[in-house]
Amino acid sequence: MAIRPIITAPDPSLKRVSESVDQVDDDLRALMDDMLETMYDAPGIGLAAIQIGVPKRVIVMDLSLREEGEPPEPRYFVNPEILWASEELATYNEGCLSVPEEFGEIDRPAAVKARFLDYDGKQQEIDADGLLATCLQHEMDHLEGVLFIDHLSRIKRDMIVRRLVKARKAAAE
Ligand code: GNR
Ligand code: NI
């Protein structure tokens, strides 16, 4: 397993649409292992493959990290599809490992039903609400090249991008 560098905005590769996986094999599991290790190291509660530069429809997640002393609960989503989304929306103050140290209040469907392949390539369905629903939709946006800041007003998004560029220049000096 290896920790891989996380790509940050405004890197254009984050705008790529990721491609479906045609087989959940050992190579893909090695990718998922690296993603999980990278996510734990960051630390974050979710990671999409494109965030480490791999344009495949793969997501890892572990929401247990938010509660001290909880056992790890890694989740893997390959080729996820939303089957149903509630009309009711929920607002969450979202962050993103690819948009470091920035946050924004984002409205999304409060509950979703999704279908995906798991770590073993087995088809699964999940009824998600709360943070799981929010995080799954945040990660699925990454698969379409969409960041949480793309849901903000242009003025807020531009302000965040300017701060990211400035912070990166300062770090490079
Ligand atoms: O670590 C993360 N926290 C988070 C908080 C609120 C909504 C979504 C997220 S996902 C984020 C990790 C990340 O960038 N995944 O793509
Ligand atoms: Ni993100």
PDB file of C-alpha atoms and ligand atoms in Angstrom:
ATOM      1  CA  MET A   1       0.000   0.000   0.000  1.00  0.00           C
ATOM      2  CA  ALA A   2       1.133   3.540  -0.640  1.00  0.00           C
ATOM      3  CA  ILE A   3       0.112   7.077   0.163  1.00  0.00           C
ATOM      4  CA  ARG A   4      -0.316   9.008  -3.074  1.00  0.00           C
ATOM      5  CA  PRO A   5      -0.256  12.800  -3.542  1.00  0.00           C
ATOM      6  CA  ILE A   6      -3.690  14.456  -3.583  1.00  0.00           C
ATOM      7  CA  ILE A   7      -4.338  16.819  -6.501  1.00  0.00           C
ATOM      8  CA  THR A   8      -5.743  20.233  -5.576  1.00  0.00           C
ATOM      9  CA  ALA A   9      -7.830  22.797  -7.456  1.00  0.00           C
ATOM     10  CA  PRO A  10      -7.556  24.504  -9.849  1.00  0.00           C
ATOM     11  CA  ASP A  11      -5.671  21.555 -11.416  1.00  0.00           C
ATOM     12  CA  PRO A  12      -7.602  20.830 -14.664  1.00  0.00           C
ATOM     13  CA  SER A  13      -7.374  17.047 -14.156  1.00  0.00           C
ATOM     14  CA  LEU A  14     -10.027  17.357 -11.416  1.00  0.00           C
ATOM     15  CA  LYS A  15     -12.470  18.394 -14.171  1.00  0.00           C
ATOM     16  CA  ARG A  16     -12.104  15.100 -16.048  1.00  0.00           C
ATOM     17  CA  VAL A  17     -15.056  12.739 -16.270  1.00  0.00           C
ATOM     18  CA  SER A  18     -13.926   9.379 -14.867  1.00  0.00           C
ATOM     19  CA  GLU A  19     -14.403   6.150 -16.784  1.00  0.00           C
ATOM     20  CA  SER A  20     -16.402   3.107 -15.707  1.00  0.00           C
ATOM     21  CA  VAL A  21     -14.479   0.175 -14.332  1.00  0.00           C
ATOM     22  CA  ASP A  22     -15.002  -3.026 -16.317  1.00  0.00           C
ATOM     23  CA  GLN A  23     -13.522  -5.454 -13.818  1.00  0.00           C
ATOM     24  CA  VAL A  24     -12.936  -5.401 -10.074  1.00  0.00           C
ATOM     25  CA  ASP A  25      -9.630  -7.280 -10.028  1.00  0.00           C
ATOM     26  CA  ASP A  26      -6.514  -7.309  -7.853  1.00  0.00           C
ATOM     27  CA  ASP A  27      -5.107  -4.256  -9.654  1.00  0.00           C
ATOM     28  CA  LEU A  28      -8.258  -2.307  -8.836  1.00  0.00           C
ATOM     29  CA  ARG A  29      -8.179  -3.542  -5.217  1.00  0.00           C
ATOM     30  CA  ALA A  30      -4.562  -2.326  -4.960  1.00  0.00           C
ATOM     31  CA  LEU A  31      -5.772   1.087  -6.160  1.00  0.00           C
ATOM     32  CA  MET A  32      -8.582   1.047  -3.573  1.00  0.00           C
ATOM     33  CA  ASP A  33      -6.079   0.095  -0.833  1.00  0.00           C
ATOM     34  CA  ASP A  34      -3.841   3.041  -1.807  1.00  0.00           C
ATOM     35  CA  MET A  35      -6.846   5.364  -1.887  1.00  0.00           C
ATOM     36  CA  LEU A  36      -7.934   4.300   1.601  1.00  0.00           C
ATOM     37  CA  GLU A  37      -4.436   4.745   3.002  1.00  0.00           C
ATOM     38  CA  THR A  38      -4.160   8.164   1.328  1.00  0.00           C
ATOM     39  CA  MET A  39      -7.568   9.168   2.716  1.00  0.00           C
ATOM     40  CA  TYR A  40      -6.710   8.061   6.274  1.00  0.00           C
ATOM     41  CA  ASP A  41      -3.386   9.869   6.089  1.00  0.00           C
ATOM     42  CA  ALA A  42      -4.925  13.160   4.875  1.00  0.00           C
ATOM     43  CA  PRO A  43      -7.188  12.714   6.905  1.00  0.00           C
ATOM     44  CA  GLY A  44     -10.537  12.755   5.139  1.00  0.00           C
ATOM     45  CA  ILE A  45     -13.809  10.805   5.194  1.00  0.00           C
ATOM     46  CA  GLY A  46     -13.970  10.113   1.454  1.00  0.00           C
ATOM     47  CA  LEU A  47     -11.777  10.060  -1.648  1.00  0.00           C
ATOM     48  CA  ALA A  48     -12.440   9.660  -5.369  1.00  0.00           C
ATOM     49  CA  ALA A  49      -9.752   8.110  -7.594  1.00  0.00           C
ATOM     50  CA  ILE A  50      -9.423  11.265  -9.712  1.00  0.00           C
ATOM     51  CA  GLN A  51      -8.146  13.073  -6.600  1.00  0.00           C
ATOM     52  CA  ILE A  52      -4.983  10.970  -6.902  1.00  0.00           C
ATOM     53  CA  GLY A  53      -4.983  11.377 -10.674  1.00  0.00           C
ATOM     54  CA  VAL A  54      -6.705   8.123 -11.681  1.00  0.00           C
ATOM     55  CA  PRO A  55      -9.797   8.793 -13.855  1.00  0.00           C
ATOM     56  CA  LYS A  56     -11.770   5.707 -12.802  1.00  0.00           C
ATOM     57  CA  ARG A  57     -15.211   5.550 -11.208  1.00  0.00           C
ATOM     58  CA  VAL A  58     -13.938   4.446  -7.791  1.00  0.00           C
ATOM     59  CA  ILE A  59     -14.671   5.947  -4.366  1.00  0.00           C
ATOM     60  CA  VAL A  60     -13.517   5.021  -0.865  1.00  0.00           C
ATOM     61  CA  MET A  61     -15.093   6.302   2.316  1.00  0.00           C
ATOM     62  CA  ASP A  62     -14.959   5.864   6.078  1.00  0.00           C
ATOM     63  CA  LEU A  63     -17.309   7.921   8.193  1.00  0.00           C
ATOM     64  CA  SER A  64     -16.192   6.306  11.464  1.00  0.00           C
ATOM     65  CA  LEU A  65     -13.206   8.654  11.536  1.00  0.00           C
ATOM     66  CA  ARG A  66     -15.428  11.432  12.788  1.00  0.00           C
ATOM     67  CA  GLU A  67     -16.068   9.654  16.087  1.00  0.00           C
ATOM     68  CA  GLU A  68     -13.130   9.142  18.418  1.00  0.00           C
ATOM     69  CA  GLY A  69     -12.609   5.482  19.335  1.00  0.00           C
ATOM     70  CA  GLU A  70     -14.935   4.093  16.650  1.00  0.00           C
ATOM     71  CA  PRO A  71     -13.586   1.035  14.815  1.00  0.00           C
ATOM     72  CA  PRO A  72     -12.677   1.755  11.168  1.00  0.00           C
ATOM     73  CA  GLU A  73     -15.464   1.117   8.693  1.00  0.00           C
ATOM     74  CA  PRO A  74     -14.024   1.356   5.169  1.00  0.00           C
ATOM     75  CA  ARG A  75     -16.513   1.484   2.306  1.00  0.00           C
ATOM     76  CA  TYR A  76     -15.776   1.028  -1.390  1.00  0.00           C
ATOM     77  CA  PHE A  77     -17.990   2.167  -4.268  1.00  0.00           C
ATOM     78  CA  VAL A  78     -17.164   1.154  -7.841  1.00  0.00           C
ATOM     79  CA  ASN A  79     -19.304   2.473 -10.746  1.00  0.00           C
ATOM     80  CA  PRO A  80     -21.885   3.994  -8.358  1.00  0.00           C
ATOM     81  CA  GLU A  81     -25.272   5.030  -9.746  1.00  0.00           C
ATOM     82  CA  ILE A  82     -28.013   7.019  -8.027  1.00  0.00           C
ATOM     83  CA  LEU A  83     -31.308   5.105  -8.342  1.00  0.00           C
ATOM     84  CA  TRP A  84     -33.409   7.558  -6.369  1.00  0.00           C
ATOM     85  CA  ALA A  85     -32.917  10.894  -4.631  1.00  0.00           C
ATOM     86  CA  SER A  86     -35.266  12.524  -2.127  1.00  0.00           C
ATOM     87  CA  GLU A  87     -36.939  15.814  -2.969  1.00  0.00           C
ATOM     88  CA  GLU A  88     -36.047  16.979   0.496  1.00  0.00           C
ATOM     89  CA  LEU A  89     -32.655  18.668   0.610  1.00  0.00           C
ATOM     90  CA  ALA A  90     -30.090  18.821   3.401  1.00  0.00           C
ATOM     91  CA  THR A  91     -27.421  21.469   3.855  1.00  0.00           C
ATOM     92  CA  TYR A  92     -23.935  20.532   4.941  1.00  0.00           C
ATOM     93  CA  ASN A  93     -20.829  22.657   5.429  1.00  0.00           C
ATOM     94  CA  GLU A  94     -18.653  20.700   2.992  1.00  0.00           C
ATOM     95  CA  GLY A  95     -14.919  20.549   2.656  1.00  0.00           C
ATOM     96  CA  CYS A  96     -12.737  18.708   0.145  1.00  0.00           C
ATOM     97  CA  LEU A  97      -9.188  17.377   0.230  1.00  0.00           C
ATOM     98  CA  SER A  98      -8.742  18.888  -3.249  1.00  0.00           C
ATOM     99  CA  VAL A  99      -9.912  22.301  -1.985  1.00  0.00           C
ATOM    100  CA  PRO A 100      -7.834  22.471   1.206  1.00  0.00           C
ATOM    101  CA  GLU A 101      -8.954  24.597   4.140  1.00  0.00           C
ATOM    102  CA  GLU A 102     -12.043  25.918   2.361  1.00  0.00           C
ATOM    103  CA  PHE A 103     -15.672  25.177   3.229  1.00  0.00           C
ATOM    104  CA  GLY A 104     -19.072  25.925   1.774  1.00  0.00           C
ATOM    105  CA  GLU A 105     -22.712  25.317   2.652  1.00  0.00           C
ATOM    106  CA  ILE A 106     -24.049  22.967  -0.056  1.00  0.00           C
ATOM    107  CA  ASP A 107     -27.644  21.760  -0.518  1.00  0.00           C
ATOM    108  CA  ARG A 108     -28.118  18.217  -1.801  1.00  0.00           C
ATOM    109  CA  PRO A 109     -30.871  15.584  -1.658  1.00  0.00           C
ATOM    110  CA  ALA A 110     -31.115  14.502   1.996  1.00  0.00           C
ATOM    111  CA  ALA A 111     -31.423  10.811   1.104  1.00  0.00           C
ATOM    112  CA  VAL A 112     -30.400   8.708  -1.898  1.00  0.00           C
ATOM    113  CA  LYS A 113     -30.588   5.102  -3.005  1.00  0.00           C
ATOM    114  CA  ALA A 114     -27.505   3.962  -4.904  1.00  0.00           C
ATOM    115  CA  ARG A 115     -26.223   0.854  -6.686  1.00  0.00           C
ATOM    116  CA  PHE A 116     -22.516   0.056  -6.927  1.00  0.00           C
ATOM    117  CA  LEU A 117     -19.949  -2.726  -6.962  1.00  0.00           C
ATOM    118  CA  ASP A 118     -18.128  -3.437  -3.698  1.00  0.00           C
ATOM    119  CA  TYR A 119     -14.487  -4.396  -2.963  1.00  0.00           C
ATOM    120  CA  ASP A 120     -15.181  -7.927  -4.243  1.00  0.00           C
ATOM    121  CA  GLY A 121     -16.985  -6.746  -7.363  1.00  0.00           C
ATOM    122  CA  LYS A 122     -20.355  -7.795  -5.965  1.00  0.00           C
ATOM    123  CA  GLN A 123     -23.344  -5.587  -6.814  1.00  0.00           C
ATOM    124  CA  GLN A 124     -24.822  -3.824  -3.796  1.00  0.00           C
ATOM    125  CA  GLU A 125     -27.542  -1.291  -3.080  1.00  0.00           C
ATOM    126  CA  ILE A 126     -27.555   1.202  -0.263  1.00  0.00           C
ATOM    127  CA  ASP A 127     -30.111   3.561   1.249  1.00  0.00           C
ATOM    128  CA  ALA A 128     -28.131   6.536   2.480  1.00  0.00           C
ATOM    129  CA  ASP A 129     -29.084   9.581   4.482  1.00  0.00           C
ATOM    130  CA  GLY A 130     -27.266  12.056   6.704  1.00  0.00           C
ATOM    131  CA  LEU A 131     -23.524  12.419   6.164  1.00  0.00           C
ATOM    132  CA  LEU A 132     -23.352   9.187   4.149  1.00  0.00           C
ATOM    133  CA  ALA A 133     -25.773  10.621   1.557  1.00  0.00           C
ATOM    134  CA  THR A 134     -23.929  13.953   1.458  1.00  0.00           C
ATOM    135  CA  CYS A 135     -20.499  12.355   1.167  1.00  0.00           C
ATOM    136  CA  LEU A 136     -21.588   9.851  -1.494  1.00  0.00           C
ATOM    137  CA  GLN A 137     -22.980  12.660  -3.644  1.00  0.00           C
ATOM    138  CA  HIS A 138     -19.838  14.768  -3.062  1.00  0.00           C
ATOM    139  CA  GLU A 139     -17.690  11.831  -4.217  1.00  0.00           C
ATOM    140  CA  MET A 140     -19.947  11.037  -7.184  1.00  0.00           C
ATOM    141  CA  ASP A 141     -19.592  14.682  -8.260  1.00  0.00           C
ATOM    142  CA  HIS A 142     -15.819  14.095  -8.435  1.00  0.00           C
ATOM    143  CA  LEU A 143     -16.477  11.290 -10.956  1.00  0.00           C
ATOM    144  CA  GLU A 144     -18.147  13.912 -13.181  1.00  0.00           C
ATOM    145  CA  GLY A 145     -15.351  16.441 -12.701  1.00  0.00           C
ATOM    146  CA  VAL A 146     -17.427  18.542 -10.314  1.00  0.00           C
ATOM    147  CA  LEU A 147     -16.164  20.049  -7.035  1.00  0.00           C
ATOM    148  CA  PHE A 148     -18.298  21.390  -4.169  1.00  0.00           C
ATOM    149  CA  ILE A 149     -17.181  24.907  -5.104  1.00  0.00           C
ATOM    150  CA  ASP A 150     -18.940  24.458  -8.465  1.00  0.00           C
ATOM    151  CA  HIS A 151     -22.232  24.539  -6.494  1.00  0.00           C
ATOM    152  CA  LEU A 152     -21.374  27.947  -5.002  1.00  0.00           C
ATOM    153  CA  SER A 153     -21.981  31.341  -6.603  1.00  0.00           C
ATOM    154  CA  ARG A 154     -19.337  32.393  -9.091  1.00  0.00           C
ATOM    155  CA  ILE A 155     -18.118  35.128  -6.766  1.00  0.00           C
ATOM    156  CA  LYS A 156     -17.595  32.719  -3.851  1.00  0.00           C
ATOM    157  CA  ARG A 157     -15.954  30.124  -6.123  1.00  0.00           C
ATOM    158  CA  ASP A 158     -13.571  32.669  -7.659  1.00  0.00           C
ATOM    159  CA  MET A 159     -12.624  33.914  -4.197  1.00  0.00           C
ATOM    160  CA  ILE A 160     -11.785  30.385  -3.046  1.00  0.00           C
ATOM    161  CA  VAL A 161      -9.789  29.588  -6.203  1.00  0.00           C
ATOM    162  CA  ARG A 162      -7.810  32.816  -5.822  1.00  0.00           C
ATOM    163  CA  ARG A 163      -6.973  31.881  -2.224  1.00  0.00           C
ATOM    164  CA  LEU A 164      -5.881  28.378  -3.309  1.00  0.00           C
ATOM    165  CA  VAL A 165      -3.588  29.743  -6.024  1.00  0.00           C
ATOM    166  CA  LYS A 166      -2.100  32.266  -3.591  1.00  0.00           C
ATOM    167  CA  ALA A 167      -1.573  29.613  -0.881  1.00  0.00           C
ATOM    168  CA  ARG A 168       0.139  27.319  -3.384  1.00  0.00           C
ATOM    169  CA  LYS A 169       2.465  30.105  -4.579  1.00  0.00           C
ATOM    170  CA  ALA A 170       3.334  30.943  -0.961  1.00  0.00           C
ATOM    171  CA  ALA A 171       4.084  27.284  -0.240  1.00  0.00           C
ATOM    172  CA  ALA A 172       6.342  27.020  -3.307  1.00  0.00           C
ATOM    173  CA  GLU A 173       8.508  29.971  -2.288  1.00  0.00           C
TER     174      GLU A 173
HETATM  175  O1  GNR B   1     -12.974  14.748   4.149  1.00  0.00           O
HETATM  176  C1  GNR B   1     -13.973  15.207   3.608  1.00  0.00           C
HETATM  177  N1  GNR B   1     -14.953  15.749   4.354  1.00  0.00           N
HETATM  178  C2  GNR B   1     -16.192  16.116   3.851  1.00  0.00           C
HETATM  179  C3  GNR B   1     -17.001  16.905   4.633  1.00  0.00           C
HETATM  180  C4  GNR B   1     -18.236  17.273   4.187  1.00  0.00           C
HETATM  181  C5  GNR B   1     -18.680  16.854   2.966  1.00  0.00           C
HETATM  182  C6  GNR B   1     -17.876  16.074   2.165  1.00  0.00           C
HETATM  183  C7  GNR B   1     -16.646  15.704   2.599  1.00  0.00           C
HETATM  184  S1  GNR B   1     -15.648  14.708   1.617  1.00  0.00           S
HETATM  185  C8  GNR B   1     -14.070  15.198   2.129  1.00  0.00           C
HETATM  186  C9  GNR B   1     -13.001  14.371   1.464  1.00  0.00           C
HETATM  187  C10 GNR B   1     -13.020  14.635  -0.023  1.00  0.00           C
HETATM  188  O2  GNR B   1     -12.580  15.606  -0.543  1.00  0.00           O
HETATM  189  N2  GNR B   1     -13.605  13.736  -0.765  1.00  0.00           N
HETATM  190  O3  GNR B   1     -13.722  13.947  -2.084  1.00  0.00           O
HETATM  191 NI    NI B   2     -13.792  16.079  -2.368  1.00  0.00          NI
END
